[in-house]
Amino acid sequence: MGKLTGRVAVVTGAAGGIGKASARLFASEGAAVVLLDLAESVEETAALICREGGEARACCVDSSREQIVAGVISDVIKDYGRLDVVLANAGISGGLKSLFEQDEDDWAQLLRINLTGTFLAIKHGAKAMAEGMGGSIICTASIAGLRSGAGGPAYSASKAGVINLVQVAAQQLSGSNVRVNAICPGLVETGMTSMIFDAARDAGKEGRLGRLNPLRRAGSADEIARAALFLASDDSSYVNGHALVVDGGLSTSHPVSRQEFGATAC
Ligand SMILES: NC(=O)c1ccc[n+]([C@@H]2O[C@H](COP(=O)([O-])OP(=O)(O)OC[C@H]3O[C@@H](n4cnc5c(N)ncnc54)[C@H](O)[C@@H]3O)[C@@H](O)[C@H]2O)c1
């Protein structure tokens, strides 16, 4: 028996990165997975999961549009008769813009994808789950939503919004047996961050990417997927309204030099 045997999961932003790694892990633990992404390569994620022996279907759609999200969830209930897990993960970074570079249209688009899309996944996912046996909704936020320094203004605000939304939703879903949690990844190598990693490699400075992190490295999509599996499964049955930081310890410190305090043990 896998941790998600017999369960049905919807994953947004599943064409690559954290969404793809999570979808593969959920499927390997027995879930049937329904994968959403704007990118057509979401079909490749579904095909890969099927080759690996799992059950998956792909929908090449925009997960920030209410009619689309409502339609996908309704099809899931029609076809599978249940919905147990939603990973609301689709997102864009918008680049490391300053306040003055951030224009209104970019701001609105980023908030739509990162925050409104998450809201829609919670709204329609929770309704279907509450009419069934309950379930688990996981939202990919970011350490950028905790404090400044890990994204532009719109990105950071969108992720702070996701963390707050998770708390509000957990409260409003009282008595429904629907849990809602967030994951706050640190720096992870995916399509979203490939420019940072490629630039560091090209400059021979890859090792510097993790130098402020107590674990002295960036994270992998698989490490975030394992946190998503924990929150999706009964292993986290009493965890609700929580923002789980998965960043190797990066966000534990104010940006001071360790040497100043003589902490140079290694
Ligand atoms: N990579 C990191 O360091 C990092 C850190 C913290 C948080 N995150 C968050 O993790 C999540 C996954 O990102 P990733 O790092 O795997 O990057 P990624 O670019 O590989 O994955 C994001 C996916 O979302 C999809 N997407 C974007 N807009 C969409 C829309 N409107 N509808 C459907 N799909 C859409 C993209 O096509 C892409 O496949 C994002 O929410 C991101 O903000 C990433």
GROMACS .gro file of C-alpha atoms and ligand atoms in nm:
model
  310
    1MET     CA    1   0.000   0.000   0.000
    2GLY     CA    2   0.129   0.344  -0.090
    3LYS     CA    3   0.061   0.653   0.122
    4LEU     CA    4  -0.198   0.772  -0.136
    5THR     CA    5  -0.339   0.443  -0.261
    6GLY     CA    6  -0.693   0.485  -0.396
    7ARG     CA    7  -0.677   0.864  -0.377
    8VAL     CA    8  -0.717   1.123  -0.650
    9ALA     CA    9  -0.492   1.428  -0.671
   10VAL     CA   10  -0.500   1.744  -0.883
   11VAL     CA   11  -0.163   1.917  -0.935
   12THR     CA   12  -0.132   2.258  -1.103
   13GLY     CA   13   0.192   2.367  -1.269
   14ALA     CA   14   0.280   2.003  -1.331
   15ALA     CA   15   0.474   2.037  -1.658
   16GLY     CA   16   0.807   2.072  -1.477
   17GLY     CA   17   0.991   2.151  -1.157
   18ILE     CA   18   0.820   2.104  -0.821
   19GLY     CA   19   0.480   2.019  -0.971
   20LYS     CA   20   0.621   1.744  -1.193
   21ALA     CA   21   0.831   1.595  -0.910
   22SER     CA   22   0.530   1.600  -0.675
   23ALA     CA   23   0.295   1.447  -0.933
   24ARG     CA   24   0.541   1.162  -0.995
   25LEU     CA   25   0.582   1.101  -0.622
   26PHE     CA   26   0.205   1.112  -0.556
   27ALA     CA   27   0.150   0.864  -0.842
   28SER     CA   28   0.427   0.635  -0.715
   29GLU     CA   29   0.243   0.633  -0.380
   30GLY     CA   30  -0.078   0.515  -0.550
   31ALA     CA   31  -0.270   0.833  -0.638
   32ALA     CA   32  -0.439   0.889  -0.972
   33VAL     CA   33  -0.311   1.232  -1.073
   34VAL     CA   34  -0.476   1.500  -1.285
   35LEU     CA   35  -0.215   1.745  -1.409
   36LEU     CA   36  -0.278   2.105  -1.511
   37ASP     CA   37  -0.038   2.340  -1.684
   38LEU     CA   38  -0.037   2.607  -1.950
   39ALA     CA   39   0.264   2.435  -2.110
   40GLU     CA   40   0.188   2.151  -2.350
   41SER     CA   41   0.474   1.954  -2.200
   42VAL     CA   42   0.234   1.865  -1.918
   43GLU     CA   43   0.133   1.582  -2.157
   44GLU     CA   44   0.490   1.451  -2.127
   45THR     CA   45   0.466   1.448  -1.746
   46ALA     CA   46   0.145   1.243  -1.770
   47ALA     CA   47   0.299   1.005  -2.026
   48LEU     CA   48   0.609   0.959  -1.805
   49ILE     CA   49   0.393   0.875  -1.502
   50CYS     CA   50   0.194   0.623  -1.707
   51ARG     CA   51   0.520   0.461  -1.828
   52GLU     CA   52   0.628   0.440  -1.463
   53GLY     CA   53   0.310   0.242  -1.391
   54GLY     CA   54   0.098   0.523  -1.249
   55GLU     CA   55  -0.235   0.671  -1.352
   56ALA     CA   56  -0.225   1.024  -1.490
   57ARG     CA   57  -0.407   1.256  -1.722
   58ALA     CA   58  -0.304   1.598  -1.846
   59CYS     CA   59  -0.506   1.916  -1.903
   60CYS     CA   60  -0.329   2.196  -2.089
   61VAL     CA   61  -0.516   2.485  -1.929
   62ASP     CA   62  -0.477   2.813  -1.740
   63SER     CA   63  -0.526   2.740  -1.371
   64SER     CA   64  -0.592   3.107  -1.293
   65ARG     CA   65  -0.934   3.109  -1.462
   66GLU     CA   66  -1.235   3.021  -1.249
   67GLN     CA   67  -1.443   2.846  -1.517
   68ILE     CA   68  -1.149   2.625  -1.607
   69VAL     CA   69  -1.066   2.525  -1.251
   70ALA     CA   70  -1.433   2.462  -1.168
   71GLY     CA   71  -1.468   2.254  -1.487
   72VAL     CA   72  -1.160   2.040  -1.417
   73ILE     CA   73  -1.269   1.967  -1.059
   74SER     CA   74  -1.621   1.882  -1.175
   75ASP     CA   75  -1.477   1.642  -1.439
   76VAL     CA   76  -1.259   1.479  -1.170
   77ILE     CA   77  -1.564   1.413  -0.953
   78LYS     CA   78  -1.760   1.284  -1.255
   79ASP     CA   79  -1.480   1.050  -1.368
   80TYR     CA   80  -1.324   0.936  -1.038
   81GLY     CA   81  -1.606   1.000  -0.789
   82ARG     CA   82  -1.369   1.167  -0.542
   83LEU     CA   83  -1.100   1.430  -0.487
   84ASP     CA   84  -0.853   1.384  -0.202
   85VAL     CA   85  -0.555   1.609  -0.272
   86VAL     CA   86  -0.496   1.939  -0.451
   87LEU     CA   87  -0.145   2.079  -0.495
   88ALA     CA   88  -0.193   2.444  -0.603
   89ASN     CA   89   0.155   2.499  -0.735
   90ALA     CA   90   0.142   2.689  -1.067
   91GLY     CA   91   0.337   3.009  -1.048
   92ILE     CA   92   0.558   3.261  -1.223
   93SER     CA   93   0.843   3.464  -1.073
   94GLY     CA   94   0.816   3.787  -1.270
   95GLY     CA   95   1.192   3.836  -1.231
   96LEU     CA   96   1.378   4.023  -0.959
   97LYS     CA   97   1.216   4.358  -1.031
   98SER     CA   98   1.249   4.666  -0.813
   99LEU     CA   99   0.941   4.857  -0.692
  100PHE     CA  100   0.992   5.112  -0.968
  101GLU     CA  101   1.033   4.852  -1.246
  102GLN     CA  102   0.714   4.671  -1.144
  103ASP     CA  103   0.430   4.802  -1.360
  104GLU     CA  104   0.060   4.762  -1.295
  105ASP     CA  105  -0.003   4.505  -1.570
  106ASP     CA  106   0.285   4.278  -1.457
  107TRP     CA  107   0.165   4.313  -1.099
  108ALA     CA  108  -0.193   4.214  -1.191
  109GLN     CA  109  -0.082   3.916  -1.404
  110LEU     CA  110   0.148   3.781  -1.136
  111LEU     CA  111  -0.115   3.818  -0.863
  112ARG     CA  112  -0.368   3.644  -1.090
  113ILE     CA  113  -0.151   3.338  -1.152
  114ASN     CA  114   0.015   3.302  -0.811
  115LEU     CA  115  -0.261   3.416  -0.575
  116THR     CA  116  -0.596   3.408  -0.759
  117GLY     CA  117  -0.507   3.068  -0.910
  118THR     CA  118  -0.435   2.936  -0.561
  119PHE     CA  119  -0.760   3.084  -0.429
  120LEU     CA  120  -0.955   2.912  -0.709
  121ALA     CA  121  -0.789   2.576  -0.641
  122ILE     CA  122  -0.879   2.606  -0.272
  123LYS     CA  123  -1.234   2.727  -0.339
  124HIS     CA  124  -1.331   2.457  -0.589
  125GLY     CA  125  -1.111   2.182  -0.448
  126ALA     CA  126  -1.238   2.232  -0.093
  127LYS     CA  127  -1.602   2.233  -0.205
  128ALA     CA  128  -1.561   1.896  -0.378
  129MET     CA  129  -1.365   1.752  -0.084
  130ALA     CA  130  -1.613   1.880   0.175
  131GLU     CA  131  -1.896   1.708  -0.014
  132GLY     CA  132  -1.692   1.385   0.006
  133MET     CA  133  -1.470   1.258   0.286
  134GLY     CA  134  -1.248   1.563   0.321
  135GLY     CA  135  -0.897   1.598   0.189
  136SER     CA  136  -0.572   1.791   0.184
  137ILE     CA  137  -0.494   2.109  -0.009
  138ILE     CA  138  -0.131   2.213  -0.037
  139CYS     CA  139  -0.030   2.551  -0.178
  140THR     CA  140   0.321   2.624  -0.295
  141ALA     CA  141   0.412   2.958  -0.138
  142SER     CA  142   0.777   3.061  -0.090
  143ILE     CA  143   1.016   3.200   0.165
  144ALA     CA  144   0.963   3.518  -0.041
  145GLY     CA  145   0.624   3.536   0.131
  146LEU     CA  146   0.785   3.545   0.476
  147ARG     CA  147   1.016   3.843   0.434
  148SER     CA  148   1.194   4.040   0.162
  149GLY     CA  149   1.496   3.929  -0.038
  150ALA     CA  150   1.375   3.628  -0.236
  151GLY     CA  151   1.170   3.786  -0.512
  152GLY     CA  152   1.028   4.104  -0.661
  153PRO     CA  153   0.747   4.300  -0.492
  154ALA     CA  154   0.458   4.130  -0.673
  155TYR     CA  155   0.602   3.780  -0.629
  156SER     CA  156   0.669   3.834  -0.259
  157ALA     CA  157   0.325   3.988  -0.200
  158SER     CA  158   0.157   3.702  -0.387
  159LYS     CA  159   0.333   3.442  -0.173
  160ALA     CA  160   0.257   3.628   0.151
  161GLY     CA  161  -0.104   3.628   0.031
  162VAL     CA  162  -0.091   3.251  -0.021
  163ILE     CA  163   0.038   3.195   0.335
  164ASN     CA  164  -0.242   3.409   0.478
  165LEU     CA  165  -0.505   3.250   0.253
  166VAL     CA  166  -0.408   2.907   0.382
  167GLN     CA  167  -0.480   3.020   0.740
  168VAL     CA  168  -0.812   3.181   0.648
  169ALA     CA  169  -0.918   2.875   0.447
  170ALA     CA  170  -0.825   2.632   0.725
  171GLN     CA  171  -1.047   2.832   0.962
  172GLN     CA  172  -1.337   2.873   0.721
  173LEU     CA  173  -1.331   2.501   0.643
  174SER     CA  174  -1.378   2.410   1.012
  175GLY     CA  175  -1.561   2.082   1.052
  176SER     CA  176  -1.517   1.981   0.686
  177ASN     CA  177  -1.216   1.751   0.733
  178VAL     CA  178  -1.038   1.952   0.464
  179ARG     CA  179  -0.686   2.056   0.567
  180VAL     CA  180  -0.512   2.347   0.394
  181ASN     CA  181  -0.137   2.402   0.426
  182ALA     CA  182   0.142   2.582   0.245
  183ILE     CA  183   0.498   2.490   0.159
  184CYS     CA  184   0.760   2.765   0.154
  185PRO     CA  185   1.053   2.644  -0.056
  186GLY     CA  186   1.387   2.820  -0.055
  187LEU     CA  187   1.601   2.824  -0.368
  188VAL     CA  188   1.533   2.517  -0.583
  189GLU     CA  189   1.665   2.444  -0.932
  190THR     CA  190   1.367   2.435  -1.171
  191GLY     CA  191   1.259   2.605  -1.491
  192MET     CA  192   1.178   2.914  -1.285
  193THR     CA  193   1.531   2.951  -1.149
  194SER     CA  194   1.735   2.797  -1.432
  195MET     CA  195   1.868   3.140  -1.538
  196ILE     CA  196   2.021   3.191  -1.191
  197PHE     CA  197   2.182   2.846  -1.190
  198ASP     CA  198   2.301   2.869  -1.552
  199ALA     CA  199   2.455   3.212  -1.491
  200ALA     CA  200   2.632   3.088  -1.177
  201ARG     CA  201   2.766   2.780  -1.361
  202ASP     CA  202   2.880   2.986  -1.657
  203ALA     CA  203   3.071   3.213  -1.418
  204GLY     CA  204   3.216   2.912  -1.231
  205LYS     CA  205   3.038   3.030  -0.915
  206GLU     CA  206   2.782   2.754  -0.864
  207GLY     CA  207   2.904   2.693  -0.509
  208ARG     CA  208   2.821   3.052  -0.412
  209LEU     CA  209   2.447   2.994  -0.468
  210GLY     CA  210   2.415   2.815  -0.136
  211ARG     CA  211   2.673   3.005   0.061
  212LEU     CA  212   2.422   3.182   0.288
  213ASN     CA  213   2.236   2.859   0.357
  214PRO     CA  214   2.331   2.652   0.666
  215LEU     CA  215   2.320   2.342   0.443
  216ARG     CA  216   2.544   2.526   0.193
  217ARG     CA  217   2.345   2.420  -0.114
  218ALA     CA  218   2.024   2.485  -0.305
  219GLY     CA  219   1.734   2.242  -0.279
  220SER     CA  220   1.597   1.996  -0.535
  221ALA     CA  221   1.242   1.962  -0.662
  222ASP     CA  222   1.233   1.611  -0.511
  223GLU     CA  223   1.300   1.753  -0.164
  224ILE     CA  224   0.999   1.983  -0.198
  225ALA     CA  225   0.790   1.697  -0.340
  226ARG     CA  226   0.861   1.489  -0.027
  227ALA     CA  227   0.724   1.773   0.188
  228ALA     CA  228   0.419   1.789  -0.040
  229LEU     CA  229   0.367   1.414   0.004
  230PHE     CA  230   0.385   1.453   0.382
  231LEU     CA  231   0.114   1.722   0.371
  232ALA     CA  232  -0.095   1.527   0.117
  233SER     CA  233  -0.094   1.203   0.316
  234ASP     CA  234  -0.234   1.096   0.653
  235ASP     CA  235   0.119   1.139   0.796
  236SER     CA  236   0.016   1.504   0.847
  237SER     CA  237  -0.340   1.432   0.964
  238TYR     CA  238  -0.321   1.693   1.245
  239VAL     CA  239  -0.132   1.961   1.049
  240ASN     CA  240  -0.364   2.236   0.931
  241GLY     CA  241  -0.326   2.604   0.839
  242HIS     CA  242   0.053   2.570   0.854
  243ALA     CA  243   0.327   2.713   0.632
  244LEU     CA  244   0.601   2.449   0.618
  245VAL     CA  245   0.938   2.607   0.540
  246VAL     CA  246   1.161   2.380   0.329
  247ASP     CA  247   1.470   2.593   0.271
  248GLY     CA  248   1.767   2.423   0.436
  249GLY     CA  249   1.754   2.684   0.712
  250LEU     CA  250   1.802   2.986   0.484
  251SER     CA  251   1.522   3.194   0.638
  252THR     CA  252   1.628   3.135   0.999
  253SER     CA  253   1.870   3.427   1.013
  254HIS     CA  254   1.886   3.797   0.957
  255PRO     CA  255   2.150   3.872   0.693
  256VAL     CA  256   2.453   3.905   0.921
  257SER     CA  257   2.795   3.763   0.859
  258ARG     CA  258   2.859   3.451   1.066
  259GLN     CA  259   3.226   3.550   1.098
  260GLU     CA  260   3.128   3.865   1.291
  261PHE     CA  261   3.012   3.641   1.573
  262GLY     CA  262   3.310   3.412   1.555
  263ALA     CA  263   3.093   3.124   1.431
  264THR     CA  264   3.355   2.994   1.195
  265ALA     CA  265   3.362   2.631   1.312
  266CYS     CA  266   3.336   2.504   0.954
  267LIG     N1  267   1.216   2.717  -0.778
  267LIG     C1  268   1.223   2.784  -0.665
  267LIG     O1  269   1.333   2.819  -0.615
  267LIG     C2  270   1.096   2.817  -0.589
  267LIG     C3  271   1.109   2.870  -0.460
  267LIG     C4  272   0.995   2.901  -0.389
  267LIG     C5  273   0.870   2.879  -0.445
  267LIG     N2  274   0.860   2.828  -0.571
  267LIG     C6  275   0.723   2.808  -0.626
  267LIG     O2  276   0.710   2.675  -0.669
  267LIG     C7  277   0.606   2.668  -0.764
  267LIG     C8  278   0.652   2.581  -0.879
  267LIG     O3  279   0.756   2.650  -0.948
  267LIG     P1  280   0.887   2.576  -1.003
  267LIG     O4  281   1.001   2.630  -0.927
  267LIG     O5  282   0.864   2.429  -1.011
  267LIG     O6  283   0.897   2.643  -1.148
  267LIG     P2  284   0.850   2.590  -1.290
  267LIG     O7  285   0.855   2.710  -1.378
  267LIG     O8  286   0.926   2.469  -1.329
  267LIG     O9  287   0.697   2.545  -1.266
  267LIG     C9  288   0.590   2.634  -1.268
  267LIG    C10  289   0.485   2.578  -1.363
  267LIG    O10  290   0.365   2.657  -1.354
  267LIG    C11  291   0.312   2.665  -1.485
  267LIG     N3  292   0.219   2.779  -1.494
  267LIG    C12  293   0.249   2.911  -1.490
  267LIG     N4  294   0.137   2.982  -1.503
  267LIG    C13  295   0.035   2.894  -1.518
  267LIG    C14  296  -0.106   2.906  -1.535
  267LIG     N5  297  -0.167   3.026  -1.541
  267LIG     N6  298  -0.182   2.794  -1.545
  267LIG    C15  299  -0.122   2.673  -1.540
  267LIG     N7  300   0.010   2.654  -1.523
  267LIG    C16  301   0.087   2.764  -1.512
  267LIG    C17  302   0.435   2.681  -1.574
  267LIG    O11  303   0.407   2.651  -1.709
  267LIG    C18  304   0.532   2.584  -1.510
  267LIG    O12  305   0.524   2.454  -1.566
  267LIG    C19  306   0.573   2.812  -0.801
  267LIG    O13  307   0.454   2.852  -0.736
  267LIG    C20  308   0.691   2.889  -0.748
  267LIG    O14  309   0.657   3.023  -0.718
  267LIG    C21  310   0.969   2.796  -0.644
   0.00000   0.00000   0.00000
